């Protein structure tokens, strides 16, 4: 799937927007510059398909990149008031030779490709969230091991009967240390539970995309 | 001779214990950084915007808690063992008997 738009797509998007900027509605003939903008950025996997393209005047294009915070594709698309996304359907119904064929093909492919694109993103998010949860579990194991090693050190010191004057303070320190570790463990457990909520959200989204 | 051996044993004990605690602190820092990277990567790769504040809050909470534990281990435990270590070292240097 190409990430860049071709000339036919460019023409189609201008048609769809009635020759106006997708953001402010300005007549594109009066704009000094125009840009064919990827709604979902190319580096985030945004494809060169008409459903991901909006023509903007130069001023709006700068503005869009200024506040280009990450949002879902649908939220992004809805922000372009003059993009006329629904006009694809009208255009699809017209019989205008090759351009119609191209549009039909693109629209048909979009259902599949667009969902695959979203699905791939959600799956990659899910892997990140699972990786984080795994790291937290690993940390829990590690702190338990070190807590035990610390205790064994104190036991060894006691049985070797050296530093006898410091056994009690060290035992007290270890008791406090164990309490801190216990709190830390509980906190990590709570974080794993909270992160699981994100896992569930992503699994639902992936499931929805698959059954689409 | 036995006293010197005892001092050596005590120093070895301090070093080993300190090593374990350092190892724990390094692990805590490592996972805290991993947590941070995961949240940043999710943001960078377009994770659902409305759910990002929750993840950012979780990380901030985690980082604060871990920093407290790291400082506690450093000051209360490693610091204490360092003191013991220095005492033993100076006794060893002065050639005085067991502590």
Short mmCIF file of C-alpha atoms in Angstrom, two decimals:
data_model
loop_
_atom_site.label_atom_id
_atom_site.label_comp_id
_atom_site.label_asym_id
_atom_site.label_seq_id
_atom_site.Cartn_x
_atom_site.Cartn_y
_atom_site.Cartn_z
CA UNK A 1 0.00 0.00 0.00
CA UNK A 2 1.51 3.31 -1.08
CA UNK A 3 1.93 6.04 1.51
CA UNK A 4 1.82 8.81 -1.10
CA UNK A 5 -1.14 10.12 -3.06
CA UNK A 6 -1.21 10.03 -6.84
CA UNK A 7 -2.58 12.66 -9.23
CA UNK A 8 -5.96 10.96 -9.63
CA UNK A 9 -6.48 10.91 -5.88
CA UNK A 10 -5.46 14.55 -5.72
CA UNK A 11 -8.12 15.45 -8.33
CA UNK A 12 -10.74 13.35 -6.62
CA UNK A 13 -10.18 14.97 -3.22
CA UNK A 14 -10.43 18.47 -4.72
CA UNK A 15 -13.70 17.37 -6.33
CA UNK A 16 -14.97 15.95 -3.05
CA UNK A 17 -14.24 19.21 -1.21
CA UNK A 18 -15.91 21.33 -3.93
CA UNK A 19 -12.57 23.05 -4.49
CA UNK A 20 -12.46 24.40 -0.94
CA UNK A 21 -9.94 24.06 1.88
CA UNK A 22 -11.00 21.07 4.00
CA UNK A 23 -10.42 23.04 7.17
CA UNK A 24 -11.49 26.69 6.67
CA UNK A 25 -13.56 26.34 3.49
CA UNK A 26 -11.55 28.94 1.57
CA UNK A 27 -11.74 28.70 -2.23
CA UNK A 28 -8.54 26.88 -3.15
CA UNK A 29 -8.18 28.93 -6.34
CA UNK A 30 -7.61 31.97 -4.11
CA UNK A 31 -5.09 30.20 -1.87
CA UNK A 32 -1.40 30.96 -2.45
CA UNK A 33 -0.44 27.38 -1.62
CA UNK A 34 -2.37 24.13 -1.30
CA UNK A 35 -1.31 20.87 0.33
CA UNK A 36 -2.64 17.36 0.15
CA UNK A 37 -2.45 16.41 3.82
CA UNK A 38 -2.36 12.91 5.38
CA UNK A 39 -4.98 12.87 8.15
CA UNK A 40 -3.17 10.03 9.86
CA UNK A 41 0.49 10.88 9.49
CA UNK A 42 2.61 8.75 7.17
CA UNK A 43 5.03 7.92 9.98
CA UNK A 44 2.10 6.51 11.96
CA UNK A 45 1.17 4.26 9.05
CA UNK A 46 -1.25 6.68 7.35
CA UNK A 47 -1.79 5.41 3.83
CA UNK A 48 -2.07 7.33 0.55
CA UNK A 49 -5.76 6.55 0.17
CA UNK A 50 -8.53 9.08 -0.41
CA UNK A 51 -10.10 8.40 2.98
CA UNK A 52 -6.89 9.57 4.60
CA UNK A 53 -6.40 12.67 2.45
CA UNK A 54 -7.63 16.23 2.82
CA UNK A 55 -6.65 19.25 0.70
CA UNK A 56 -5.76 22.29 2.80
CA UNK A 57 -4.77 25.85 2.06
CA UNK A 58 -1.19 26.79 3.08
CA UNK A 59 -2.24 28.58 6.30
CA UNK A 60 -4.37 25.70 7.54
CA UNK A 61 -1.71 23.17 6.66
CA UNK A 62 0.81 24.94 8.92
CA UNK A 63 -1.81 25.19 11.67
CA UNK A 64 -2.66 21.47 11.43
CA UNK A 65 0.98 20.52 11.85
CA UNK A 66 1.33 22.94 14.77
CA UNK A 67 -1.21 21.09 16.86
CA UNK A 68 -0.62 17.67 15.45
CA UNK A 69 -1.32 15.79 18.66
CA UNK A 70 -2.15 12.14 18.25
CA UNK A 71 -5.82 11.31 18.07
CA UNK A 72 -7.83 8.55 16.52
CA UNK A 73 -8.28 8.79 12.74
CA UNK A 74 -12.00 9.39 13.13
CA UNK A 75 -11.51 12.31 15.52
CA UNK A 76 -8.98 13.80 13.13
CA UNK A 77 -11.25 13.37 10.14
CA UNK A 78 -14.18 15.03 11.88
CA UNK A 79 -12.09 18.12 12.58
CA UNK A 80 -12.02 18.96 8.87
CA UNK A 81 -15.43 20.58 8.45
CA UNK A 82 -15.22 20.96 4.70
CA UNK A 83 -13.66 17.62 3.88
CA UNK A 84 -17.06 16.15 2.78
CA UNK A 85 -15.94 12.62 3.53
CA UNK A 86 -19.42 11.26 2.78
CA UNK A 87 -19.27 12.59 -0.77
CA UNK A 88 -17.31 9.47 -1.76
CA UNK A 89 -20.61 7.65 -2.02
CA UNK A 90 -22.05 10.23 -4.46
CA UNK A 91 -18.94 10.14 -6.54
CA UNK A 92 -18.92 6.41 -6.58
CA UNK A 93 -22.41 6.45 -8.13
CA UNK A 94 -21.43 8.68 -11.04
CA UNK A 95 -20.24 7.27 -14.30
CA UNK A 96 -17.22 9.23 -15.32
CA UNK A 97 -14.90 6.67 -16.89
CA UNK A 98 -11.58 5.78 -15.34
CA UNK A 99 -11.81 8.12 -12.36
CA UNK A 100 -14.97 6.35 -11.21
CA UNK A 101 -13.32 2.98 -11.53
CA UNK A 102 -10.33 4.23 -9.60
CA UNK A 103 -12.55 5.62 -6.84
CA UNK A 104 -14.62 2.48 -6.60
CA UNK A 105 -11.53 0.39 -6.31
CA UNK A 106 -10.05 2.67 -3.69
CA UNK A 107 -13.23 2.69 -1.65
CA UNK A 108 -13.57 -1.05 -1.78
CA UNK A 109 -9.98 -1.47 -0.74
CA UNK A 110 -10.32 1.07 2.03
CA UNK A 111 -12.74 -1.06 3.99
CA UNK A 112 -10.12 -3.73 4.11
CA UNK A 113 -6.93 -1.67 4.18
CA UNK A 114 -8.24 0.97 6.57
CA UNK A 115 -9.30 -1.64 9.07
CA UNK A 116 -6.05 -3.49 8.69
CA UNK A 117 -4.22 -0.21 9.29
CA UNK A 118 -6.15 0.48 12.51
CA UNK A 119 -5.84 -3.11 13.57
CA UNK A 120 -2.09 -3.09 13.11
CA UNK A 121 -1.85 0.04 15.24
CA UNK A 122 -3.99 -1.44 18.00
CA UNK A 123 -1.99 -4.64 17.92
CA UNK A 124 1.25 -2.72 18.23
CA UNK A 125 -0.25 -0.74 21.17
CA UNK A 126 -1.34 -4.00 22.75
CA UNK A 127 2.19 -5.40 22.46
CA UNK A 128 3.58 -2.28 24.18
CA UNK A 129 1.05 -2.51 27.02
CA UNK A 130 1.70 -6.25 27.45
CA UNK A 131 5.45 -5.58 27.46
CA UNK A 132 5.02 -3.03 30.22
CA UNK A 133 2.98 -5.44 32.33
CA UNK A 134 5.59 -8.14 31.80
CA UNK A 135 8.36 -5.76 32.97
CA UNK A 136 6.39 -5.02 36.12
CA UNK A 137 6.00 -8.75 36.83
CA UNK A 138 9.72 -9.25 36.30
CA UNK A 139 10.42 -6.42 38.75
CA UNK A 140 8.19 -8.07 41.36
CA UNK A 141 10.19 -11.31 41.06
CA UNK A 142 13.46 -9.43 41.26
CA UNK A 143 12.60 -7.47 44.40
CA UNK A 144 11.43 -10.65 46.12
CA UNK A 145 14.74 -12.34 45.30
CA UNK A 146 16.77 -9.40 46.62
CA UNK A 147 14.65 -9.15 49.76
CA UNK A 148 15.46 -12.81 50.46
CA UNK A 149 19.14 -12.33 49.64
CA UNK A 150 19.29 -9.44 52.11
CA UNK A 151 17.70 -11.62 54.78
CA UNK A 152 20.15 -14.44 54.09
CA UNK A 153 23.02 -11.98 54.44
CA UNK A 154 21.81 -10.97 57.89
CA UNK A 155 21.31 -14.62 58.90
CA UNK A 156 24.80 -15.45 57.66
CA UNK A 157 26.25 -12.56 59.62
CA UNK A 158 24.50 -13.76 62.76
CA UNK A 159 25.70 -17.33 62.41
CA UNK A 160 29.27 -16.15 61.75
CA UNK A 161 29.03 -14.19 65.04
CA UNK A 162 30.73 -11.12 63.74
CA UNK A 163 29.35 -7.58 63.90
CA UNK A 164 27.17 -8.89 66.71
CA UNK A 165 26.56 -5.34 67.97
CA UNK A 166 24.90 -4.50 64.69
CA UNK A 167 22.63 -7.51 64.32
CA UNK A 168 19.62 -5.90 65.99
CA UNK A 169 19.78 -2.59 64.08
CA UNK A 170 20.17 -4.56 60.85
CA UNK A 171 17.25 -6.85 61.66
CA UNK A 172 15.12 -3.76 62.32
CA UNK A 173 16.29 -2.28 59.04
CA UNK A 174 15.41 -5.46 57.22
CA UNK A 175 11.94 -5.55 58.82
CA UNK A 176 11.30 -1.99 57.66
CA UNK A 177 12.78 -2.82 54.26
CA UNK A 178 10.37 -5.79 53.94
CA UNK A 179 7.43 -3.51 54.74
CA UNK A 180 8.54 -1.03 52.08
CA UNK A 181 8.96 -3.87 49.58
CA UNK A 182 5.50 -5.17 50.47
CA UNK A 183 4.00 -1.71 49.79
CA UNK A 184 5.96 -1.52 46.55
CA UNK A 185 4.64 -4.92 45.51
CA UNK A 186 1.06 -3.85 46.20
CA UNK A 187 1.60 -0.67 44.22
CA UNK A 188 3.00 -2.64 41.27
CA UNK A 189 0.07 -5.05 41.47
CA UNK A 190 -2.34 -2.09 41.33
CA UNK A 191 -0.51 -0.70 38.30
CA UNK A 192 -0.78 -4.06 36.56
CA UNK A 193 -4.53 -4.02 37.20
CA UNK A 194 -4.82 -0.48 35.80
CA UNK A 195 -2.74 -1.39 32.75
CA UNK A 196 -4.96 -4.44 32.21
CA UNK A 197 -7.84 -2.02 31.61
CA UNK A 198 -5.94 -0.63 28.61
CA UNK A 199 -5.23 -4.18 27.48
CA UNK A 200 -8.98 -4.93 27.55
CA UNK A 201 -9.82 -1.76 25.60
CA UNK A 202 -7.29 -2.67 22.91
CA UNK A 203 -8.41 -6.28 22.74
CA UNK A 204 -12.01 -5.08 22.26
CA UNK A 205 -10.94 -2.68 19.48
CA UNK A 206 -8.99 -5.43 17.72
CA UNK A 207 -11.94 -7.76 18.06
CA UNK A 208 -14.30 -5.09 16.66
CA UNK A 209 -11.98 -4.41 13.74
CA UNK A 210 -11.78 -8.13 12.95
CA UNK A 211 -15.53 -8.59 12.99
CA UNK A 212 -16.09 -5.45 10.89
CA UNK B 1 45.51 -13.37 62.23
CA UNK B 2 41.96 -14.53 63.04
CA UNK B 3 41.02 -10.91 63.75
CA UNK B 4 42.31 -9.82 60.34
CA UNK B 5 40.33 -12.63 58.73
CA UNK B 6 37.24 -11.53 60.66
CA UNK B 7 37.64 -7.97 59.41
CA UNK B 8 38.04 -9.26 55.86
CA UNK B 9 34.86 -11.33 56.26
CA UNK B 10 32.98 -8.34 57.57
CA UNK B 11 34.13 -6.19 54.67
CA UNK B 12 33.14 -8.92 52.23
CA UNK B 13 29.74 -9.10 53.91
CA UNK B 14 29.28 -5.34 53.52
CA UNK B 15 30.32 -5.43 49.87
CA UNK B 16 28.03 -8.33 48.99
CA UNK B 17 25.03 -6.81 50.78
CA UNK B 18 25.70 -3.46 49.18
CA UNK B 19 25.94 -5.14 45.78
CA UNK B 20 22.46 -6.70 46.21
CA UNK B 21 20.94 -3.38 47.22
CA UNK B 22 22.63 -1.55 44.34
CA UNK B 23 21.33 -4.23 42.01
CA UNK B 24 17.80 -3.65 43.30
CA UNK B 25 18.08 0.11 42.86
CA UNK B 26 19.37 -0.32 39.31
CA UNK B 27 16.47 -2.66 38.53
CA UNK B 28 13.99 -0.12 39.90
CA UNK B 29 15.51 2.64 37.77
CA UNK B 30 15.51 0.39 34.72
CA UNK B 31 11.82 -0.52 35.03
CA UNK B 32 10.90 3.10 35.74
CA UNK B 33 12.64 4.07 32.48
CA UNK B 34 10.89 1.24 30.65
CA UNK B 35 7.56 2.47 31.99
CA UNK B 36 8.36 5.97 30.77
CA UNK B 37 9.42 4.72 27.30
CA UNK B 38 6.28 2.60 26.97
CA UNK B 39 4.02 5.56 27.76
CA UNK B 40 5.99 7.85 25.42
CA UNK B 41 5.91 5.26 22.63
CA UNK B 42 2.17 4.76 23.00
CA UNK B 43 1.70 8.51 22.71
CA UNK B 44 4.09 8.76 19.78
CA UNK B 45 2.41 5.90 17.91
CA UNK B 46 -1.08 7.33 18.18
CA UNK B 47 -2.60 5.56 21.18
CA UNK B 48 -6.21 6.68 21.82
CA UNK B 49 -5.88 10.28 23.00
CA UNK B 50 -8.59 10.13 25.64
CA UNK B 51 -6.79 7.26 27.41
CA UNK B 52 -3.37 8.86 27.43
CA UNK B 53 -3.89 11.04 30.57
CA UNK B 54 -4.61 7.90 32.59
CA UNK B 55 -1.37 6.26 31.46
CA UNK B 56 0.57 9.47 32.06
CA UNK B 57 -0.88 9.72 35.54
CA UNK B 58 0.03 6.07 36.24
CA UNK B 59 3.61 6.66 35.17
CA UNK B 60 3.93 9.81 37.26
CA UNK B 61 2.58 7.94 40.31
CA UNK B 62 4.95 5.02 39.65
CA UNK B 63 7.97 7.27 39.18
CA UNK B 64 7.32 9.13 42.46
CA UNK B 65 6.86 5.90 44.42
CA UNK B 66 9.97 4.33 42.92
CA UNK B 67 12.11 7.39 43.54
CA UNK B 68 11.09 7.29 47.19
CA UNK B 69 12.08 3.62 47.46
CA UNK B 70 15.36 4.20 45.61
CA UNK B 71 16.28 7.07 47.96
CA UNK B 72 15.21 5.06 50.99
CA UNK B 73 17.44 2.12 50.01
CA UNK B 74 20.30 4.46 49.19
CA UNK B 75 20.13 6.52 52.37
CA UNK B 76 18.89 4.04 54.98
CA UNK B 77 20.56 0.83 53.89
CA UNK B 78 23.44 1.44 51.52
CA UNK B 79 24.40 4.49 53.61
CA UNK B 80 24.39 2.43 56.80
CA UNK B 81 26.47 -0.36 55.25
CA UNK B 82 28.90 2.22 53.88
CA UNK B 83 29.39 3.58 57.39
CA UNK B 84 30.09 0.09 58.70
CA UNK B 85 32.44 -0.55 55.84
CA UNK B 86 34.42 2.61 56.54
CA UNK B 87 34.64 1.79 60.24
CA UNK B 88 35.98 -1.69 59.51
CA UNK B 89 38.39 -0.29 56.95
CA UNK B 90 39.81 2.22 59.41
CA UNK B 91 40.15 -0.44 62.11
CA UNK B 92 41.95 -2.63 59.61
CA UNK B 93 44.27 0.22 58.65
CA UNK B 94 45.04 1.05 62.27
CA UNK B 95 45.62 -2.62 63.02
CA UNK B 96 43.15 -2.61 65.93
CA UNK B 97 41.26 -5.78 66.88
CA UNK B 98 37.70 -6.84 66.23
CA UNK B 99 34.81 -4.35 66.34
#
